[in-house]
PDB file of C-alpha atoms in Angstrom:
ATOM      1  CA  MET A  24     -32.219  42.685 184.149  1.00 45.00           C
ATOM      2  CA  ILE A  25     -30.266  42.006 180.983  1.00 45.00           C
ATOM      3  CA  ASP A  26     -28.187  44.552 179.112  1.00 44.00           C
ATOM      4  CA  GLY A  27     -30.154  46.008 176.229  1.00 45.00           C
ATOM      5  CA  ASP A  28     -33.498  45.619 178.060  1.00 62.00           C
ATOM      6  CA  VAL A  29     -35.943  48.486 178.087  1.00 71.00           C
ATOM      7  CA  ILE A  30     -35.650  50.261 181.409  1.00 85.00           C
ATOM      8  CA  LEU A  31     -38.977  51.080 183.027  1.00 87.00           C
ATOM      9  CA  THR A  32     -39.858  52.997 186.167  1.00 87.00           C
ATOM     10  CA  SER A  33     -42.203  51.739 188.843  1.00 87.00           C
ATOM     11  CA  THR A  34     -44.794  54.262 187.659  1.00 89.00           C
ATOM     12  CA  GLN A  35     -44.643  52.885 184.117  1.00 91.00           C
ATOM     13  CA  ILE A  36     -45.047  49.307 185.343  1.00 89.00           C
ATOM     14  CA  ARG A  37     -47.905  50.251 187.685  1.00 90.00           C
ATOM     15  CA  GLU A  38     -49.713  51.940 184.811  1.00 91.00           C
ATOM     16  CA  GLN A  39     -49.052  49.002 182.505  1.00 90.00           C
ATOM     17  CA  LEU A  40     -50.344  46.502 185.088  1.00 90.00           C
ATOM     18  CA  GLU A  41     -53.070  48.870 186.325  1.00 92.00           C
ATOM     19  CA  LEU A  42     -51.960  48.576 189.955  1.00 91.00           C
ATOM     20  CA  LYS A  43     -52.245  50.992 192.850  1.00 93.00           C
ATOM     21  CA  PRO A  44     -48.885  52.162 194.257  1.00 92.00           C
ATOM     22  CA  SER A  45     -49.451  50.316 197.556  1.00 93.00           C
ATOM     23  CA  THR A  46     -50.334  47.084 195.732  1.00 92.00           C
ATOM     24  CA  PHE A  47     -47.301  47.389 193.480  1.00 91.00           C
ATOM     25  CA  ARG A  48     -45.014  47.957 196.515  1.00 93.00           C
ATOM     26  CA  LYS A  49     -46.543  44.908 198.186  1.00 93.00           C
ATOM     27  CA  TYR A  50     -45.813  42.722 195.132  1.00 90.00           C
ATOM     28  CA  GLN A  51     -42.323  44.189 194.807  1.00 91.00           C
ATOM     29  CA  ASP A  52     -41.536  43.544 198.492  1.00 91.00           C
ATOM     30  CA  ILE A  53     -42.782  39.963 198.284  1.00 90.00           C
ATOM     31  CA  LEU A  54     -40.635  39.264 195.213  1.00 90.00           C
ATOM     32  CA  GLU A  55     -37.549  40.796 196.831  1.00 90.00           C
ATOM     33  CA  ASN A  56     -38.204  38.902 200.085  1.00 91.00           C
ATOM     34  CA  VAL A  57     -38.144  35.574 198.246  1.00 90.00           C
ATOM     35  CA  GLY A  58     -34.924  36.482 196.450  1.00 88.00           C
ATOM     36  CA  TYR A  59     -35.931  38.054 193.170  1.00 87.00           C
ATOM     37  CA  PRO A  60     -33.297  40.690 192.304  1.00 87.00           C
ATOM     38  CA  ILE A  61     -34.587  44.056 191.170  1.00 86.00           C
ATOM     39  CA  LYS A  62     -31.800  46.194 189.725  1.00 87.00           C
ATOM     40  CA  LYS A  63     -31.177  49.690 191.100  1.00 87.00           C
ATOM     41  CA  ASN A  64     -29.451  52.619 189.411  1.00 86.00           C
ATOM     42  CA  SER A  65     -26.623  54.680 190.924  1.00 87.00           C
ATOM     43  CA  ARG A  66     -29.141  56.775 192.855  1.00 89.00           C
ATOM     44  CA  GLY A  67     -30.768  53.720 194.406  1.00 86.00           C
ATOM     45  CA  HIS A  68     -33.922  53.903 192.285  1.00 87.00           C
ATOM     46  CA  ARG A  69     -35.295  50.611 191.073  1.00 89.00           C
ATOM     47  CA  GLN A  70     -35.143  49.900 187.358  1.00 89.00           C
ATOM     48  CA  TYR A  71     -37.369  47.339 185.664  1.00 89.00           C
ATOM     49  CA  SER A  72     -37.164  45.412 182.418  1.00 87.00           C
ATOM     50  CA  ASN A  73     -39.810  43.787 180.259  1.00 86.00           C
ATOM     51  CA  TYR A  74     -38.866  40.536 181.946  1.00 86.00           C
ATOM     52  CA  ASP A  75     -39.645  42.065 185.348  1.00 88.00           C
ATOM     53  CA  VAL A  76     -43.069  43.067 184.011  1.00 88.00           C
ATOM     54  CA  LEU A  77     -43.628  39.436 183.003  1.00 89.00           C
ATOM     55  CA  ILE A  78     -42.673  38.283 186.513  1.00 90.00           C
ATOM     56  CA  PHE A  79     -45.205  40.708 188.054  1.00 91.00           C
ATOM     57  CA  GLU A  80     -47.891  39.541 185.617  1.00 90.00           C
ATOM     58  CA  LYS A  81     -47.234  35.893 186.471  1.00 88.00           C
ATOM     59  CA  LEU A  82     -47.291  36.682 190.196  1.00 88.00           C
ATOM     60  CA  ILE A  83     -50.706  38.311 189.837  1.00 88.00           C
ATOM     61  CA  GLU A  84     -52.002  35.478 187.643  1.00 87.00           C
ATOM     62  CA  LEU A  85     -50.809  32.644 189.904  1.00 84.00           C
ATOM     63  CA  SER A  86     -52.013  34.294 193.108  1.00 83.00           C
ATOM     64  CA  LYS A  87     -55.601  34.305 191.785  1.00 85.00           C
ATOM     65  CA  HIS A  88     -55.823  30.505 191.984  1.00 81.00           C
ATOM     66  CA  ASP A  89     -57.293  28.708 194.992  1.00 77.00           C
ATOM     67  CA  GLY A  90     -54.719  27.916 197.638  1.00 79.00           C
ATOM     68  CA  MET A  91     -52.062  30.181 196.123  1.00 82.00           C
ATOM     69  CA  THR A  92     -50.910  33.051 198.312  1.00 87.00           C
ATOM     70  CA  LEU A  93     -48.766  35.872 196.947  1.00 86.00           C
ATOM     71  CA  GLU A  94     -45.710  34.548 198.762  1.00 88.00           C
ATOM     72  CA  LYS A  95     -46.274  30.980 197.568  1.00 87.00           C
ATOM     73  CA  SER A  96     -46.737  32.241 193.998  1.00 85.00           C
ATOM     74  CA  ALA A  97     -43.562  34.360 194.236  1.00 87.00           C
ATOM     75  CA  ARG A  98     -41.532  31.437 195.579  1.00 88.00           C
ATOM     76  CA  MET A  99     -42.800  29.220 192.777  1.00 86.00           C
ATOM     77  CA  ILE A 100     -41.880  31.819 190.157  1.00 84.00           C
ATOM     78  CA  ILE A 101     -38.387  32.335 191.610  1.00 83.00           C
ATOM     79  CA  GLU A 102     -37.779  28.612 191.938  1.00 81.00           C
ATOM     80  CA  GLN A 103     -38.816  27.995 188.350  1.00 78.00           C
ATOM     81  CA  THR A 104     -36.927  31.021 187.061  1.00 74.00           C
ATOM     82  CA  ASN A 105     -33.720  29.850 188.733  1.00 70.00           C
ATOM     83  CA  ARG A 106     -34.182  26.321 187.429  1.00 63.00           C
ATOM     84  CA  LEU A 107     -35.139  27.297 183.888  1.00 55.00           C
ATOM     85  CA  ILE A 108     -32.868  30.274 183.340  1.00 51.00           C
ATOM     86  CA  PRO A 109     -29.474  29.706 184.916  1.00 47.00           C
ATOM     87  CA  HIS A 110     -27.590  31.804 182.348  1.00 46.00           C
ATOM     88  CA  THR A 111     -28.038  35.556 182.410  1.00 45.00           C
ATOM     89  CA  ASP A 112     -26.961  35.924 178.800  1.00 44.00           C
ATOM     90  CA  MET A 113     -30.294  34.562 177.495  1.00 46.00           C
ATOM     91  CA  ILE A 114     -32.485  37.098 175.766  1.00 44.00           C
ATOM     92  CA  VAL A 115     -35.701  38.327 177.364  1.00 46.00           C
ATOM     93  CA  GLU A 116     -37.913  36.637 174.786  1.00 47.00           C
ATOM     94  CA  GLU A 117     -36.415  33.203 175.573  1.00 51.00           C
ATOM     95  CA  LYS A 118     -36.784  33.796 179.283  1.00 52.00           C
ATOM     96  CA  SER A 119     -40.334  34.962 178.845  1.00 52.00           C
ATOM     97  CA  LEU A 120     -41.205  32.003 176.636  1.00 55.00           C
ATOM     98  CA  ASN A 121     -39.643  29.434 178.985  1.00 62.00           C
ATOM     99  CA  LEU A 122     -41.157  30.989 182.067  1.00 62.00           C
ATOM    100  CA  THR A 123     -44.522  31.432 180.414  1.00 61.00           C
ATOM    101  CA  GLU A 124     -44.586  27.821 179.205  1.00 70.00           C
ATOM    102  CA  HIS A 125     -43.566  26.528 182.592  1.00 65.00           C
ATOM    103  CA  LEU A 126     -46.011  28.725 184.478  1.00 68.00           C
ATOM    104  CA  ILE A 127     -48.781  27.624 182.123  1.00 71.00           C
ATOM    105  CA  GLN A 128     -47.825  24.023 182.877  1.00 75.00           C
ATOM    106  CA  ILE A 129     -47.853  24.748 186.636  1.00 71.00           C
ATOM    107  CA  ASN A 130     -51.153  26.557 186.248  1.00 70.00           C
ATOM    108  CA  ASN A 131     -52.613  23.626 184.294  1.00 76.00           C
ATOM    109  CA  GLU A 132     -51.368  21.149 186.890  1.00 78.00           C
ATOM    110  CA  HIS A 133     -52.855  23.291 189.655  1.00 75.00           C
ATOM    111  CA  GLN A 134     -56.156  23.502 187.772  1.00 79.00           C
ATOM    112  CA  LEU A 135     -56.150  19.733 187.229  1.00 80.00           C
ATOM    113  CA  GLN A 136     -55.519  19.171 190.939  1.00 82.00           C
ATOM    114  CA  THR A 137     -58.312  21.583 191.786  1.00 81.00           C
ATOM    115  CA  ILE A 138     -60.653  19.882 189.317  1.00 84.00           C
ATOM    116  CA  GLU A 139     -59.705  16.453 190.660  1.00 86.00           C
ATOM    117  CA  LYS A 140     -60.318  17.643 194.219  1.00 86.00           C
ATOM    118  CA  LEU A 141     -63.691  19.106 193.254  1.00 85.00           C
ATOM    119  CA  MET A 142     -64.653  15.929 191.407  1.00 88.00           C
ATOM    120  CA  ASN A 143     -63.685  13.802 194.410  1.00 89.00           C
ATOM    121  CA  GLU A 144     -65.751  16.044 196.673  1.00 90.00           C
ATOM    122  CA  MET A 145     -68.696  15.905 194.266  1.00 90.00           C
ATOM    123  CA  GLU A 146     -68.374  12.126 193.994  1.00 91.00           C
ATOM    124  CA  GLU A 147     -68.320  11.827 197.782  1.00 92.00           C
ATOM    125  CA  ARG A 148     -71.365  14.098 198.147  1.00 90.00           C
ATOM    126  CA  LEU A 149     -73.170  12.213 195.392  1.00 89.00           C
ATOM    127  CA  SER A 150     -72.356   8.902 197.045  1.00 90.00           C
ATOM    128  CA  LYS A 151     -73.674  10.156 200.390  1.00 91.00           C
ATOM    129  CA  LYS A 152     -76.791  11.510 198.723  1.00 90.00           C
ATOM    130  CA  MET A 153     -77.355   8.221 196.914  1.00 91.00           C
ATOM    131  CA  ASP A 154     -76.890   6.316 200.192  1.00 91.00           C
ATOM    132  CA  LEU A 155     -79.451   8.558 201.877  1.00 92.00           C
ATOM    133  CA  GLN A 156     -81.856   8.154 198.971  1.00 92.00           C
ATOM    134  CA  HIS A 157     -81.348   4.384 199.002  1.00 91.00           C
ATOM    135  CA  LYS A 158     -82.070   4.263 202.750  1.00 92.00           C
ATOM    136  CA  GLU A 159     -85.142   6.428 202.223  1.00 92.00           C
ATOM    137  CA  VAL A 160     -86.359   4.156 199.422  1.00 92.00           C
ATOM    138  CA  LEU A 161     -85.844   1.120 201.669  1.00 92.00           C
ATOM    139  CA  LYS A 162     -87.781   2.808 204.491  1.00 92.00           C
ATOM    140  CA  GLN A 163     -90.608   3.667 202.115  1.00 93.00           C
ATOM    141  CA  ARG A 164     -90.678   0.104 200.752  1.00 92.00           C
ATOM    142  CA  GLU A 165     -90.762  -1.309 204.263  1.00 92.00           C
ATOM    143  CA  LYS A 166     -93.565   1.087 205.154  1.00 92.00           C
ATOM    144  CA  GLN A 167     -95.489   0.186 201.980  1.00 92.00           C
ATOM    145  CA  THR A 168     -94.935  -3.513 202.634  1.00 91.00           C
ATOM    146  CA  SER A 169     -96.216  -3.120 206.200  1.00 91.00           C
ATOM    147  CA  LEU A 170     -99.257  -1.234 204.932  1.00 91.00           C
ATOM    148  CA  LEU A 171     -99.930  -3.878 202.267  1.00 91.00           C
ATOM    149  CA  ILE A 172     -99.616  -6.689 204.821  1.00 92.00           C
ATOM    150  CA  GLU A 173    -101.963  -4.834 207.173  1.00 92.00           C
ATOM    151  CA  GLU A 174    -104.453  -4.259 204.331  1.00 92.00           C
ATOM    152  CA  TRP A 175    -104.178  -7.922 203.333  1.00 93.00           C
ATOM    153  CA  ARG A 176    -104.848  -9.011 206.943  1.00 92.00           C
ATOM    154  CA  GLU A 177    -107.813  -6.655 207.180  1.00 92.00           C
ATOM    155  CA  GLN A 178    -109.168  -7.899 203.846  1.00 92.00           C
ATOM    156  CA  ARG A 179    -108.689 -11.471 204.998  1.00 91.00           C
ATOM    157  CA  LYS A 180    -110.643 -10.748 208.186  1.00 91.00           C
ATOM    158  CA  GLN A 181    -113.399  -9.155 206.125  1.00 91.00           C
ATOM    159  CA  ASP A 182    -113.428 -12.119 203.729  1.00 87.00           C
ATOM    160  CA  GLN A 183    -113.629 -14.549 206.647  1.00 90.00           C
ATOM    161  CA  GLN A 184    -116.425 -12.491 208.194  1.00 91.00           C
ATOM    162  CA  LEU A 185    -118.239 -12.445 204.869  1.00 89.00           C
ATOM    163  CA  LEU A 186    -117.775 -16.184 204.507  1.00 88.00           C
ATOM    164  CA  LEU A 187    -119.113 -16.713 208.032  1.00 88.00           C
ATOM    165  CA  GLU A 188    -122.060 -14.424 207.341  1.00 89.00           C
ATOM    166  CA  THR A 189    -122.696 -16.165 204.025  1.00 89.00           C
ATOM    167  CA  ALA A 190    -122.474 -19.546 205.666  1.00 85.00           C
ATOM    168  CA  ALA A 191    -124.795 -18.381 208.447  1.00 85.00           C
ATOM    169  CA  THR A 192    -127.246 -16.982 205.915  1.00 89.00           C
ATOM    170  CA  GLN A 193    -127.125 -20.200 203.907  1.00 89.00           C
ATOM    171  CA  GLU A 194    -127.640 -22.219 207.067  1.00 87.00           C
ATOM    172  CA  LYS A 195    -130.594 -20.019 208.065  1.00 86.00           C
ATOM    173  CA  ASN A 196    -132.059 -20.357 204.607  1.00 88.00           C
ATOM    174  CA  SER A 197    -131.498 -24.072 204.712  1.00 87.00           C
ATOM    175  CA  LEU A 198    -133.149 -24.285 208.131  1.00 86.00           C
ATOM    176  CA  ARG A 199    -136.063 -22.138 206.976  1.00 87.00           C
ATOM    177  CA  LYS A 200    -136.500 -24.369 203.980  1.00 89.00           C
ATOM    178  CA  LYS A 201    -136.418 -27.444 206.183  1.00 88.00           C
ATOM    179  CA  VAL A 202    -138.811 -25.825 208.643  1.00 87.00           C
ATOM    180  CA  SER A 203    -141.076 -24.840 205.761  1.00 87.00           C
ATOM    181  CA  GLU A 204    -140.937 -28.370 204.401  1.00 88.00           C
ATOM    182  CA  LYS A 205    -141.738 -29.813 207.857  1.00 86.00           C
ATOM    183  CA  ILE A 206    -144.596 -27.386 208.254  1.00 86.00           C
ATOM    184  CA  GLU A 207    -145.894 -28.404 204.869  1.00 86.00           C
ATOM    185  CA  GLU A 208    -145.608 -32.054 205.841  1.00 84.00           C
ATOM    186  CA  LEU A 209    -147.358 -31.405 209.103  1.00 84.00           C
ATOM    187  CA  LYS A 210    -150.109 -29.508 207.327  1.00 81.00           C
ATOM    188  CA  LYS A 211    -150.561 -32.356 204.903  1.00 82.00           C
ATOM    189  CA  TRP A 212    -150.576 -34.877 207.671  1.00 81.00           C
ATOM    190  CA  TYR A 213    -152.899 -32.824 209.818  1.00 77.00           C
ATOM    191  CA  PHE A 214    -155.282 -32.177 207.009  1.00 78.00           C
ATOM    192  CA  GLU A 215    -155.207 -35.786 205.956  1.00 74.00           C
ATOM    193  CA  ILE A 216    -156.374 -37.000 209.204  1.00 62.00           C
TER     194      ILE A 216
END
């Protein structure tokens, strides 16, 4: 907390953040466990500044992202706060702006990583699906080709049978004609005698 900051009670912060007392205590404990200093008055009661409210808001915001636990979010906030704000004489607005900008950048990077991960997973699933579809198409083509070859063979057999039957019919007709011609010759010969 910086001199001149507005001093808030835990009740005021809970109401501002719309948190249950147990949830607020949980967040407070996590922040203190990772090294975030919360100022206490002479009676040992915690006192909060606007900057502290910002830290709680960022903790809540970061912890909502995939893969971010409360403790991990708190550590990230503390690490960035210590790196960005080494001098305690900075005003709250500067701290808030720097922290907010940096947390937005971290949030954006996290979102980009999440998006990249999701895209890679989607690409992998799509590739697998395309492979399966390609294999299925190949199976269907092979099956269709086999069916077409079988139909072609069957048609060929039928054509050969038809040709044989046609040839047999033509041969019969030819023989009948020859027999008829011979009979006619014999009749002529017989009747001529």
